[in-house]
Amino acid sequence: MAAAAVFFSSSALRPGLAPLRRWRALSLLAPWVDYSASSSPRSASSDEATIFSGTKLAKQVLKEVQSDVESWISFGNKRPHLTVVLVGDNPASHIYVRNKIKAAAAVGISSEVILRPKDISQEELLDMMVKLNKDSTVSGILVQLPLPDHIDERTVCNAITLEKDVDGFHIMNIGRLCLDQPSIIPATASAVWEIIKRTGIQTFGKNVVVAGRSKNVGMPISMLLHTDGEHERPGGDATVTITHRYTPKEQLKIHTQLADIVIVAAGIPKLITGDMVKEGAAVIDVGINYIHNTLSGKTELVGDVDFEEVKKKAGFITPVPGGVGPMTVAMLLKNTLIIAKKLIY
Ligand code: GUN
């Protein structure tokens, strides 16, 4: 937050700075701007975007969580404990869960993974939730999604007691989020919000495009950004346009070209290209796509943004990997601590 304050005071002294230049002013101050992530070393005259390092900002958030966990325990409270339920053998889900468990251990949150085969019945899963809800050693519960097709995810998310819902996917948490009331905010949306706020990106009165309307990602991000900054749970006061799979590409381009902030969570590699972005805009890539590189023969993780082209036009950009992903894990652990401390419910 301090960096953001310095950023604004410096730009206020130089009101004529174009957006691109202002991002650069921020980049000189913010330790989570990763020059090494750029394919070419940035010179002062370079016209490329500031590349945000989610890895660095996540480290800072995790340090804050670790310090809060230690202080919580030093007052005689129980160590927060996260239980993760992982169904089936989706390789990506296994990687995500491993990352969450590793990060939990690093901040002093104990955890366990309950593995179940993909043919587990919904009834068995719901019975497990009943037991975990009652288990006083468990402070937070996370059921890794997606679940196999024969299981209704909404029913399972609602079966986790509100008091242990670290994902913020329970219908009450979603409802409270939509009413601008304090709630557990889904980690990915929380990560995007935190990136925007901690880097000092202005949202008040700005145009934002959120490409993707999923209930767990696009929708909560849109909620946070369009809502009133003076409500119980303050929002971003932005004008938010939500686009989706049926938005014609030429319409999407019209919207993104007007946007000060483009947030992409569509699951489509290279959905956003250089010509779609306004000069100096902030581009936040939430995409997670595993693609097969025919040249290297390897599987690669890519986002939804044509990074190499968009960074020439944008003022600020988050890479994939190393952008929103690590911040999402950090915000999940922050949620786990909020739940353990009963700060909301
Ligand atoms: N699968 C992908 N992202 C998430 C997440 O944030 N929470 C859960 N439970 N499953 C996921």
GROMACS .gro file of N, CA and C in nm, residues 218-294:
model
  231
  218GLY      N    1  -1.483  -1.503  -1.304
  218GLY     CA    2  -1.526  -1.380  -1.373
  218GLY      C    3  -1.632  -1.303  -1.296
  219MET      N    4  -1.732  -1.375  -1.247
  219MET     CA    5  -1.841  -1.307  -1.176
  219MET      C    6  -1.792  -1.238  -1.049
  220PRO      N    7  -1.720  -1.307  -0.957
  220PRO     CA    8  -1.674  -1.235  -0.837
  220PRO      C    9  -1.578  -1.120  -0.866
  221ILE      N   10  -1.495  -1.133  -0.970
  221ILE     CA   11  -1.405  -1.022  -1.005
  221ILE      C   12  -1.489  -0.901  -1.047
  222SER      N   13  -1.590  -0.926  -1.131
  222SER     CA   14  -1.677  -0.817  -1.177
  222SER      C   15  -1.749  -0.751  -1.060
  223MET      N   16  -1.794  -0.835  -0.966
  223MET     CA   17  -1.864  -0.783  -0.846
  223MET      C   18  -1.775  -0.687  -0.769
  224LEU      N   19  -1.651  -0.730  -0.745
  224LEU     CA   20  -1.559  -0.646  -0.666
  224LEU      C   21  -1.533  -0.513  -0.736
  225LEU      N   22  -1.520  -0.516  -0.867
  225LEU     CA   23  -1.475  -0.397  -0.937
  225LEU      C   24  -1.585  -0.294  -0.966
  226HIS      N   25  -1.709  -0.341  -0.985
  226HIS     CA   26  -1.813  -0.241  -1.022
  226HIS      C   27  -1.882  -0.180  -0.902
  227THR      N   28  -1.866  -0.243  -0.784
  227THR     CA   29  -1.948  -0.201  -0.669
  227THR      C   30  -1.893  -0.075  -0.601
  228ASP      N   31  -1.973  -0.025  -0.508
  228ASP     CA   32  -1.952   0.105  -0.445
  228ASP      C   33  -1.835   0.101  -0.345
  229GLY      N   34  -1.744   0.194  -0.362
  229GLY     CA   35  -1.627   0.200  -0.274
  229GLY      C   36  -1.660   0.235  -0.131
  230GLU      N   37  -1.785   0.280  -0.106
  230GLU     CA   38  -1.820   0.319   0.031
  230GLU      C   39  -1.914   0.220   0.097
  231HIS      N   40  -1.937   0.108   0.032
  231HIS     CA   41  -2.024   0.008   0.095
  231HIS      C   42  -1.946  -0.072   0.199
  232GLU      N   43  -2.022  -0.158   0.273
  232GLU     CA   44  -1.963  -0.236   0.383
  232GLU      C   45  -1.840  -0.314   0.337
  233ARG      N   46  -1.853  -0.379   0.220
  233ARG     CA   47  -1.736  -0.438   0.155
  233ARG      C   48  -1.707  -0.349   0.034
  234PRO      N   49  -1.604  -0.265   0.046
  234PRO     CA   50  -1.583  -0.164  -0.058
  234PRO      C   51  -1.548  -0.224  -0.194
  235GLY      N   52  -1.605  -0.165  -0.298
  235GLY     CA   53  -1.576  -0.209  -0.434
  235GLY      C   54  -1.493  -0.106  -0.508
  236GLY      N   55  -1.474  -0.129  -0.639
  236GLY     CA   56  -1.380  -0.048  -0.717
  236GLY      C   57  -1.440   0.071  -0.790
  237ASP      N   58  -1.575   0.084  -0.788
  237ASP     CA   59  -1.641   0.197  -0.854
  237ASP      C   60  -1.605   0.209  -1.002
  238ALA      N   61  -1.575   0.097  -1.065
  238ALA     CA   62  -1.543   0.099  -1.209
  238ALA      C   63  -1.669   0.070  -1.291
  239THR      N   64  -1.662   0.104  -1.420
  239THR     CA   65  -1.768   0.065  -1.513
  239THR      C   66  -1.723  -0.067  -1.573
  240VAL      N   67  -1.794  -0.173  -1.540
  240VAL     CA   68  -1.745  -0.307  -1.578
  240VAL      C   69  -1.830  -0.367  -1.691
  241THR      N   70  -1.764  -0.411  -1.793
  241THR     CA   71  -1.830  -0.484  -1.901
  241THR      C   72  -1.788  -0.630  -1.890
  242ILE      N   73  -1.886  -0.718  -1.884
  242ILE     CA   74  -1.856  -0.862  -1.877
  242ILE      C   75  -1.881  -0.923  -2.014
  243THR      N   76  -1.780  -0.987  -2.068
  243THR     CA   77  -1.799  -1.053  -2.197
  243THR      C   78  -1.787  -1.204  -2.177
  244HIS      N   79  -1.832  -1.279  -2.276
  244HIS     CA   80  -1.833  -1.425  -2.261
  244HIS      C   81  -1.825  -1.494  -2.396
  245ARG      N   82  -1.842  -1.624  -2.393
  245ARG     CA   83  -1.817  -1.702  -2.516
  245ARG      C   84  -1.905  -1.660  -2.635
  246TYR      N   85  -2.019  -1.597  -2.607
  246TYR     CA   86  -2.107  -1.557  -2.717
  246TYR      C   87  -2.090  -1.409  -2.755
  247THR      N   88  -1.990  -1.344  -2.694
  247THR     CA   89  -1.959  -1.207  -2.737
  247THR      C   90  -1.880  -1.218  -2.867
  248PRO      N   91  -1.932  -1.164  -2.978
  248PRO     CA   92  -1.855  -1.175  -3.103
  248PRO      C   93  -1.718  -1.109  -3.087
  249LYS      N   94  -1.619  -1.168  -3.149
  249LYS     CA   95  -1.481  -1.121  -3.133
  249LYS      C   96  -1.467  -0.972  -3.168
  250GLU      N   97  -1.538  -0.928  -3.272
  250GLU     CA   98  -1.526  -0.785  -3.310
  250GLU      C   99  -1.589  -0.695  -3.205
  251GLN      N  100  -1.692  -0.746  -3.135
  251GLN     CA  101  -1.753  -0.669  -3.025
  251GLN      C  102  -1.658  -0.667  -2.905
  252LEU      N  103  -1.597  -0.783  -2.879
  252LEU     CA  104  -1.501  -0.791  -2.767
  252LEU      C  105  -1.391  -0.687  -2.787
  253LYS      N  106  -1.344  -0.676  -2.911
  253LYS     CA  107  -1.236  -0.582  -2.942
  253LYS      C  108  -1.281  -0.437  -2.919
  254ILE      N  109  -1.404  -0.407  -2.954
  254ILE     CA  110  -1.456  -0.270  -2.932
  254ILE      C  111  -1.452  -0.239  -2.782
  255HIS      N  112  -1.493  -0.336  -2.701
  255HIS     CA  113  -1.494  -0.314  -2.555
  255HIS      C  114  -1.352  -0.306  -2.500
  256THR      N  115  -1.265  -0.396  -2.541
  256THR     CA  116  -1.131  -0.397  -2.481
  256THR      C  117  -1.052  -0.272  -2.522
  257GLN      N  118  -1.078  -0.222  -2.643
  257GLN     CA  119  -1.004  -0.102  -2.687
  257GLN      C  120  -1.040   0.021  -2.604
  258LEU      N  121  -1.155   0.016  -2.539
  258LEU     CA  122  -1.197   0.129  -2.453
  258LEU      C  123  -1.153   0.110  -2.308
  259ALA      N  124  -1.102  -0.009  -2.278
  259ALA     CA  125  -1.080  -0.045  -2.137
  259ALA      C  126  -0.948   0.007  -2.082
  260ASP      N  127  -0.954   0.060  -1.959
  260ASP     CA  128  -0.833   0.097  -1.886
  260ASP      C  129  -0.772  -0.028  -1.823
  261ILE      N  130  -0.859  -0.123  -1.790
  261ILE     CA  131  -0.813  -0.249  -1.731
  261ILE      C  132  -0.883  -0.364  -1.805
  262VAL      N  133  -0.806  -0.459  -1.851
  262VAL     CA  134  -0.863  -0.579  -1.916
  262VAL      C  135  -0.826  -0.699  -1.828
  263ILE      N  136  -0.928  -0.771  -1.783
  263ILE     CA  137  -0.904  -0.889  -1.700
  263ILE      C  138  -0.958  -1.009  -1.778
  264VAL      N  139  -0.873  -1.107  -1.801
  264VAL     CA  140  -0.911  -1.215  -1.891
  264VAL      C  141  -0.913  -1.348  -1.816
  265ALA      N  142  -1.030  -1.407  -1.811
  265ALA     CA  143  -1.046  -1.536  -1.743
  265ALA      C  144  -1.139  -1.622  -1.828
  266ALA      N  145  -1.097  -1.647  -1.951
  266ALA     CA  146  -1.185  -1.714  -2.047
  266ALA      C  147  -1.140  -1.856  -2.080
  267GLY      N  148  -1.013  -1.887  -2.052
  267GLY     CA  149  -0.962  -2.020  -2.085
  267GLY      C  150  -0.940  -2.036  -2.235
  268ILE      N  151  -0.904  -1.927  -2.303
  268ILE     CA  152  -0.878  -1.934  -2.448
  268ILE      C  153  -0.741  -1.871  -2.475
  269PRO      N  154  -0.640  -1.953  -2.509
  269PRO     CA  155  -0.507  -1.897  -2.535
  269PRO      C  156  -0.512  -1.790  -2.644
  270LYS      N  157  -0.438  -1.680  -2.622
  270LYS     CA  158  -0.426  -1.569  -2.717
  270LYS      C  159  -0.561  -1.505  -2.754
  271LEU      N  160  -0.657  -1.511  -2.663
  271LEU     CA  161  -0.785  -1.444  -2.688
  271LEU      C  162  -0.763  -1.294  -2.705
  272ILE      N  163  -0.673  -1.238  -2.622
  272ILE     CA  164  -0.648  -1.094  -2.627
  272ILE      C  165  -0.516  -1.070  -2.701
  273THR      N  166  -0.527  -0.998  -2.812
  273THR     CA  167  -0.408  -0.969  -2.894
  273THR      C  168  -0.373  -0.820  -2.884
  274GLY      N  169  -0.256  -0.785  -2.933
  274GLY     CA  170  -0.204  -0.648  -2.918
  274GLY      C  171  -0.301  -0.542  -2.970
  275ASP      N  172  -0.364  -0.569  -3.085
  275ASP     CA  173  -0.452  -0.468  -3.147
  275ASP      C  174  -0.580  -0.445  -3.067
  276MET      N  175  -0.607  -0.529  -2.967
  276MET     CA  176  -0.731  -0.518  -2.890
  276MET      C  177  -0.716  -0.429  -2.767
  277VAL      N  178  -0.590  -0.388  -2.739
  277VAL     CA  179  -0.563  -0.323  -2.611
  277VAL      C  180  -0.529  -0.175  -2.631
  278LYS      N  181  -0.585  -0.093  -2.544
  278LYS     CA  182  -0.556   0.052  -2.547
  278LYS      C  183  -0.413   0.077  -2.499
  279GLU      N  184  -0.346   0.173  -2.558
  279GLU     CA  185  -0.211   0.211  -2.517
  279GLU      C  186  -0.208   0.241  -2.367
  280GLY      N  187  -0.120   0.174  -2.294
  280GLY     CA  188  -0.105   0.203  -2.152
  280GLY      C  189  -0.201   0.130  -2.059
  281ALA      N  190  -0.290   0.048  -2.114
  281ALA     CA  191  -0.388  -0.022  -2.029
  281ALA      C  192  -0.320  -0.125  -1.937
  282ALA      N  193  -0.390  -0.161  -1.830
  282ALA     CA  194  -0.343  -0.269  -1.743
  282ALA      C  195  -0.411  -0.398  -1.788
  283VAL      N  196  -0.333  -0.502  -1.809
  283VAL     CA  197  -0.388  -0.629  -1.858
  283VAL      C  198  -0.356  -0.739  -1.756
  284ILE      N  199  -0.461  -0.798  -1.702
  284ILE     CA  200  -0.445  -0.900  -1.598
  284ILE      C  201  -0.494  -1.034  -1.654
  285ASP      N  202  -0.402  -1.127  -1.663
  285ASP     CA  203  -0.430  -1.255  -1.730
  285ASP      C  204  -0.455  -1.364  -1.625
  286VAL      N  205  -0.579  -1.410  -1.619
  286VAL     CA  206  -0.617  -1.513  -1.522
  286VAL      C  207  -0.623  -1.650  -1.590
  287GLY      N  208  -0.592  -1.655  -1.718
  287GLY     CA  209  -0.604  -1.780  -1.794
  287GLY      C  210  -0.505  -1.887  -1.748
  288ILE      N  211  -0.552  -2.009  -1.747
  288ILE     CA  212  -0.465  -2.124  -1.719
  288ILE      C  213  -0.493  -2.227  -1.827
  289ASN      N  214  -0.404  -2.236  -1.924
  289ASN     CA  215  -0.424  -2.331  -2.035
  289ASN      C  216  -0.297  -2.415  -2.050
  290TYR      N  217  -0.314  -2.543  -2.054
  290TYR     CA  218  -0.200  -2.632  -2.080
  290TYR      C  219  -0.203  -2.668  -2.227
  291ILE      N  220  -0.098  -2.627  -2.300
  291ILE     CA  221  -0.097  -2.657  -2.444
  291ILE      C  222   0.028  -2.741  -2.477
  292HIS      N  223   0.014  -2.817  -2.583
  292HIS     CA  224   0.126  -2.901  -2.626
  292HIS      C  225   0.210  -2.823  -2.726
  293ASN      N  226   0.335  -2.802  -2.693
  293ASN     CA  227   0.426  -2.733  -2.786
  293ASN      C  228   0.485  -2.837  -2.881
  294THR      N  229   0.445  -2.827  -3.007
  294THR     CA  230   0.487  -2.930  -3.104
  294THR      C  231   0.638  -2.923  -3.131
   0.00000   0.00000   0.00000
